[in-house]
Amino acid sequence: MKQSSLFREIHEQPDVLRALIDQEAAHIRRIAGRLREREIRHVVIAARGTSDNAATYAKYLFGAVAGLPISLATPSLYTLYERPPRLEDALVIGISQSGQSTDIVEVVREGRRQGVPTLAVTNDARSPLAEAASHVVDIHAGEEKSVAATKTYTAQLAALALLASFWVDDAECVEAIERLPAQVAQTLALNEAVANRAERYRYMRDCVVVGRGYNYATAFEIALKLKELTYVVAEPYSSADFRHGPIALVEGGFPVICILPAGRAYDHVFKLASDLKERDAELLVISEQDEALDLATTCFHLPAGVPEWLSPILCVVPGQLLAYHLTLAKGYDPDHPRGLRKVTDTR
Amino acid sequence: MKQSSLFREIHEQPDVLRALIDQEAAHIRRIAGRLREREIRHVVIAARGTSDNAATYAKYLFGAVAGLPISLATPSLYTLYERPPRLEDALVIGISQSGQSTDIVEVVREGRRQGVPTLAVTNDARSPLAEAASHVVDIHAGEEKSVAATKTYTAQLAALALLASFWVDDAECVEAIERLPAQVAQTLALNEAVANRAERYRYMRDCVVVGRGYNYATAFEIALKLKELTYVVAEPYSSADFRHGPIALVEGGFPVICILPAGRAYDHVFKLASDLKERDAELLVISEQDEALDLATTCFHLPAGVPEWLSPILCVVPGQLLAYHLTLAKGYDPDHPRGLRKVTDTR
């Protein structure tokens, strides 16, 4: 069988992260230095689809590391309603793999018009988004052929992690990022185990993906991969919001993917997973903790020693592999999901 | 059959809105006046569950009406991570029916500690949330017995709409709000038609709910009602994000609820609905526009003449009725969804 672009790009991730660190870190350091000189009180991020999940990661990252409140822009206020908010004292960030999304470009242009600093995080440094922004981070992921984004997502996360680390000028943080390529490679060793395990979920029609804190974004991204590739109705949730209603969905055998790396969010998600286990839910657990993996019908064992704030870059990988292998198990084409194109027109 | 609390509370909505306007509008006007005196550059809102959907409405409302960027707080930064962001120049709003959610209270307390104005929107003016905030809006909805929130959601929306109207001191806006109780009563006349129609969806297991702009919140709220009451895996989407991947889910007969009132978002959602129709999706349409209703297998006909910014208060009502009648059709108990309690502990 011809290898799919999706499979290849999932496995390119360690190299992409290496290239990003080697080729872009010094530039990101300079951007962080220039942004620190501005009086930035809050950050507005515009993004769609997978990039929007990277924006959710940024919300926790810049909040916890730099103490800045982050809002996810509502692009329709800028386009449909023609009522862009006042952006004084804000940093405006647009995140888009292609740099083509017209409404994301529009938010960044509005920031520029209002004279506030703007930043593009993109895989195409000559795209309209890059042209609109005053600063550009190129994620150096190489062409992404697969409609389902994988390597550009983890590269966006790593680029944002570098920016936050240089923002607070923390050398230890940068060193932790340096270790990521090897750790992602180690996580990819799960591939064969996931391939064997995917069969069990051949007839799965719906599921829930639960994470909290930094890995709230991971829940959204794994759910998105499952939806676009396997057509499983996968619902992402914070473990806190899940108790506010949606937990009613869970009956015996209902599949729930729990993202459970060590860290501050661990206890809360572990408590939920234990409660779900009592309701006879089918748990798929992404963790390096034995106690958490013991709850699972299906385990995705992570490498140990990754700090929580970087764990989303690892935790998403088993989800990508599951989405890929489940696509094959269900007899679909991983490179041609029905009704999707790589660049979406969202004017 | 004994009438359920849920049915009664759905039908109390016109009276609750009337009570809110009569008993709280003057107080909200005074609060708006005092907030206008402060130098507010952005708004941070903390909420969970149904109240979080009200917060999403506020994002568009305060953005479009008052030109303010709104961020939805990430409570875990305040609690789990103990890294609350700097809130200078922010207004902090906590929305909670019960006023008991500990992490929402914590965000408001942090605002108070940092010396910025804080506002509680709650159904209990003696709750911990109300005690923590410098200003309190009581939504006057009366006790809500049903676990699934209905009347407190529309009352929260109306309270926020009043606040925005007084903020910009627009008498026409306030007059439009005055007309809501009668318009909601008119929408409730759909009850019998929805009751008859619910049978068709007895075996529906999953669906998608699509809205954009002001009614992005409505998509989330209708999906939440369906999940907590009928256990249907209902996924909310903006019509823009839906094209970024999840549209792959849609095969022949896949049910999609489209929220399509007249307004600036209409064309975009209508275009998506037309595309979905071509894919033979089963469309349930909430609209007052014949062109939109013509696409539908199941129509929910709204009263005409409601401005888009207030339409979420009407558009959610057919969704509440559908969730209620589908609960009965599926043989579940509307007042006792499995595994839910009225107040959720989300520490």
XYZ file of C-alpha atoms in Angstrom, chain B residues 44-334:
291
model
C -13.086 38.899 31.412
C -16.064 36.584 31.959
C -16.055 33.447 34.105
C -18.869 30.909 33.755
C -19.517 27.192 33.317
C -22.130 25.077 31.566
C -25.249 26.967 30.467
C -23.896 30.204 31.955
C -20.812 29.795 29.768
C -23.113 29.899 26.750
C -24.534 33.167 28.077
C -20.916 34.367 28.286
C -20.424 33.498 24.608
C -23.451 35.658 23.774
C -21.917 38.467 25.839
C -18.757 38.191 23.761
C -20.620 39.238 20.611
C -22.942 41.604 22.423
C -20.337 43.714 24.228
C -18.015 43.444 21.241
C -20.553 44.771 18.743
C -22.451 47.167 21.021
C -19.668 48.525 23.240
C -16.548 47.796 21.139
C -14.900 45.875 23.973
C -12.802 42.725 23.527
C -14.119 39.968 25.793
C -12.182 36.967 27.015
C -13.701 33.917 28.602
C -11.664 33.272 31.733
C -9.766 30.044 32.142
C -10.681 29.374 35.798
C -8.005 26.693 36.177
C -5.332 29.415 35.844
C -6.811 30.939 39.015
C -7.335 27.672 40.881
C -5.264 24.654 39.745
C -2.323 26.663 38.430
C -2.521 29.537 40.950
C -1.370 31.921 38.228
C -4.200 34.459 37.843
C -3.533 36.883 34.968
C -3.044 40.594 35.590
C -6.483 42.171 35.260
C -5.655 45.887 35.102
C -8.197 47.855 33.014
C -10.531 44.842 32.914
C -14.115 44.408 34.059
C -14.578 40.929 35.557
C -18.020 39.312 35.210
C -19.037 36.041 36.887
C -22.197 34.353 35.600
C -23.743 31.532 37.630
C -27.378 30.615 38.223
C -26.709 29.319 41.723
C -23.772 31.610 42.447
C -22.113 28.587 44.081
C -19.469 27.484 41.536
C -16.285 27.807 43.534
C -13.958 28.441 40.612
C -16.209 31.157 39.167
C -16.334 32.838 42.592
C -12.529 32.600 42.716
C -12.107 34.527 39.441
C -14.376 37.331 40.711
C -12.522 37.432 44.059
C -9.240 37.770 42.195
C -10.677 40.730 40.251
C -11.649 42.325 43.558
C -8.169 41.679 45.021
C -6.637 43.397 41.998
C -8.964 46.377 42.473
C -10.894 46.154 39.185
C -14.697 46.409 38.921
C -16.515 43.078 39.277
C -20.058 42.063 38.423
C -22.088 38.976 39.353
C -25.027 37.869 37.206
C -26.899 35.323 39.307
C -30.271 33.979 40.365
C -29.303 34.208 44.046
C -28.364 37.652 45.289
C -27.166 36.156 48.588
C -24.852 33.582 47.010
C -21.048 33.479 47.448
C -20.683 34.860 43.910
C -22.915 37.841 44.732
C -20.989 38.434 47.961
C -17.679 38.394 46.107
C -18.667 40.958 43.442
C -18.827 44.730 43.719
C -22.003 44.845 41.574
C -24.788 42.255 41.456
C -27.481 41.708 38.832
C -30.251 39.461 40.155
C -31.955 37.735 37.213
C -35.213 37.240 39.198
C -35.988 33.889 37.567
C -37.407 32.288 40.713
C -36.236 28.868 41.851
C -35.135 26.640 38.979
C -35.963 23.052 39.932
C -35.071 21.371 36.682
C -31.451 20.271 36.393
C -31.450 21.482 32.773
C -31.397 25.308 32.891
C -33.867 27.098 30.595
C -35.502 30.176 32.122
C -32.288 31.217 33.855
C -30.432 31.088 30.518
C -32.818 33.440 28.697
C -32.938 35.670 31.794
C -29.109 35.841 31.840
C -29.137 36.810 28.161
C -31.756 39.504 28.737
C -29.859 40.870 31.761
C -26.686 41.112 29.659
C -28.643 42.746 26.816
C -30.006 45.346 29.255
C -26.514 46.032 30.588
C -25.113 46.553 27.080
C -28.054 48.799 26.124
C -27.642 51.022 29.170
C -23.859 51.000 28.685
C -24.301 52.756 25.353
C -27.418 54.522 26.668
C -29.604 53.471 23.734
C -33.329 53.819 24.388
C -34.272 51.970 21.186
C -32.331 48.945 22.359
C -34.174 48.973 25.663
C -37.510 49.205 23.825
C -36.582 46.170 21.749
C -35.892 44.257 24.970
C -39.317 45.318 26.282
C -40.905 43.448 23.365
C -39.170 40.155 24.194
C -41.657 38.673 26.696
C -44.459 38.768 24.103
C -42.184 37.416 21.369
C -41.007 34.526 23.534
C -44.651 33.738 24.354
C -45.353 33.682 20.615
C -42.423 31.287 20.066
C -43.757 28.968 22.778
C -46.852 28.471 20.628
C -44.621 26.077 18.665
C -44.953 23.604 21.544
C -47.579 21.338 20.016
C -45.908 21.222 16.603
C -42.586 20.320 18.223
C -44.267 17.640 20.341
C -45.615 15.996 17.168
C -42.329 16.310 15.348
C -40.100 14.901 18.114
C -41.186 11.316 17.317
C -39.177 11.420 14.096
C -35.962 11.787 16.090
C -36.659 8.942 18.560
C -33.648 6.993 17.309
C -31.330 9.945 16.569
C -27.974 9.269 18.279
C -25.935 12.230 17.157
C -26.398 15.572 15.458
C -24.735 18.905 14.833
C -26.088 22.359 15.746
C -24.872 25.269 13.625
C -25.066 29.018 14.262
C -22.826 32.022 13.814
C -22.259 35.422 15.360
C -24.833 36.178 18.070
C -26.327 32.717 17.641
C -23.067 30.851 18.091
C -24.123 30.775 21.760
C -27.522 29.351 20.760
C -25.852 26.447 18.959
C -23.935 25.615 22.152
C -26.979 25.931 24.379
C -29.282 23.788 22.213
C -26.540 21.151 21.914
C -26.101 21.164 25.706
C -29.838 20.694 26.316
C -29.901 17.758 23.886
C -26.889 16.158 25.539
C -27.988 16.497 29.123
C -31.636 15.543 28.547
C -31.745 13.183 25.570
C -28.151 11.816 25.630
C -27.862 12.595 21.923
C -24.233 13.433 21.096
C -24.959 16.943 19.812
C -22.010 18.999 18.566
C -22.245 22.791 18.354
C -20.401 24.659 15.612
C -19.966 28.034 14.069
C -20.773 27.741 10.378
C -17.204 28.943 9.696
C -15.450 26.370 11.898
C -17.746 23.600 10.689
C -16.212 23.762 7.233
C -12.746 23.307 8.820
C -13.017 19.549 9.276
C -16.231 18.553 11.018
C -18.297 18.875 7.828
C -16.711 15.521 6.928
C -19.186 13.953 9.389
C -22.156 14.737 7.188
C -23.503 11.852 5.137
C -27.038 11.311 3.833
C -29.606 11.700 6.614
C -27.177 13.209 9.134
C -29.237 15.636 11.263
C -28.102 19.260 11.424
C -29.999 21.926 13.365
C -29.444 25.317 11.668
C -30.079 28.575 13.496
C -31.042 31.013 10.795
C -32.729 34.220 11.921
C -32.394 37.300 9.695
C -29.267 39.346 10.273
C -25.635 39.708 9.350
C -24.799 36.045 9.975
C -27.737 34.827 7.900
C -26.085 34.572 4.472
C -23.141 32.592 5.792
C -25.236 30.036 7.649
C -27.742 29.857 4.771
C -24.934 29.024 2.347
C -23.762 26.212 4.627
C -27.328 24.911 5.025
C -27.743 24.860 1.234
C -24.482 22.919 0.843
C -25.577 20.457 3.538
C -28.906 20.041 1.782
C -27.006 19.027 -1.350
C -25.254 16.354 0.721
C -28.711 15.092 1.735
C -28.311 16.098 5.366
C -31.524 16.165 7.400
C -32.023 19.852 8.189
C -33.944 21.207 11.160
C -34.217 24.970 10.663
C -34.994 27.683 13.216
C -35.871 30.834 11.270
C -38.507 33.329 10.271
C -37.252 33.357 6.648
C -39.267 31.274 4.150
C -36.189 30.679 2.001
C -34.409 29.065 4.962
C -37.441 27.111 6.169
C -37.862 25.735 2.631
C -34.573 23.822 3.041
C -35.828 22.032 6.125
C -37.320 18.634 6.817
C -38.378 20.074 10.156
C -39.240 23.777 10.506
C -39.321 25.878 13.642
C -41.014 29.102 12.600
C -39.911 32.169 14.570
C -41.876 35.411 15.002
C -40.754 38.144 12.584
C -39.203 41.499 13.397
C -36.743 40.553 16.138
C -33.355 42.282 15.792
C -30.447 39.865 15.363
C -28.712 40.896 18.586
C -31.771 39.782 20.585
C -32.631 36.769 18.442
C -30.692 34.302 20.655
C -33.350 34.773 23.347
C -35.965 33.477 20.886
C -33.932 31.012 18.845
C -33.068 28.846 21.839
C -36.743 28.250 22.680
C -37.542 25.734 19.894
C -34.346 23.915 20.895
C -35.526 23.723 24.520
C -38.902 22.397 23.350
C -37.236 19.845 21.067
C -34.974 18.641 23.886
C -37.983 18.335 26.200
C -40.225 16.411 23.794
C -37.394 14.217 22.556
C -36.645 13.301 26.179
C -40.224 12.030 26.477
C -40.115 10.292 23.074
C -36.968 8.457 24.151
C -38.610 7.466 27.420
C -36.318 9.407 29.743
C -37.177 11.546 32.751
C -36.784 15.276 31.969
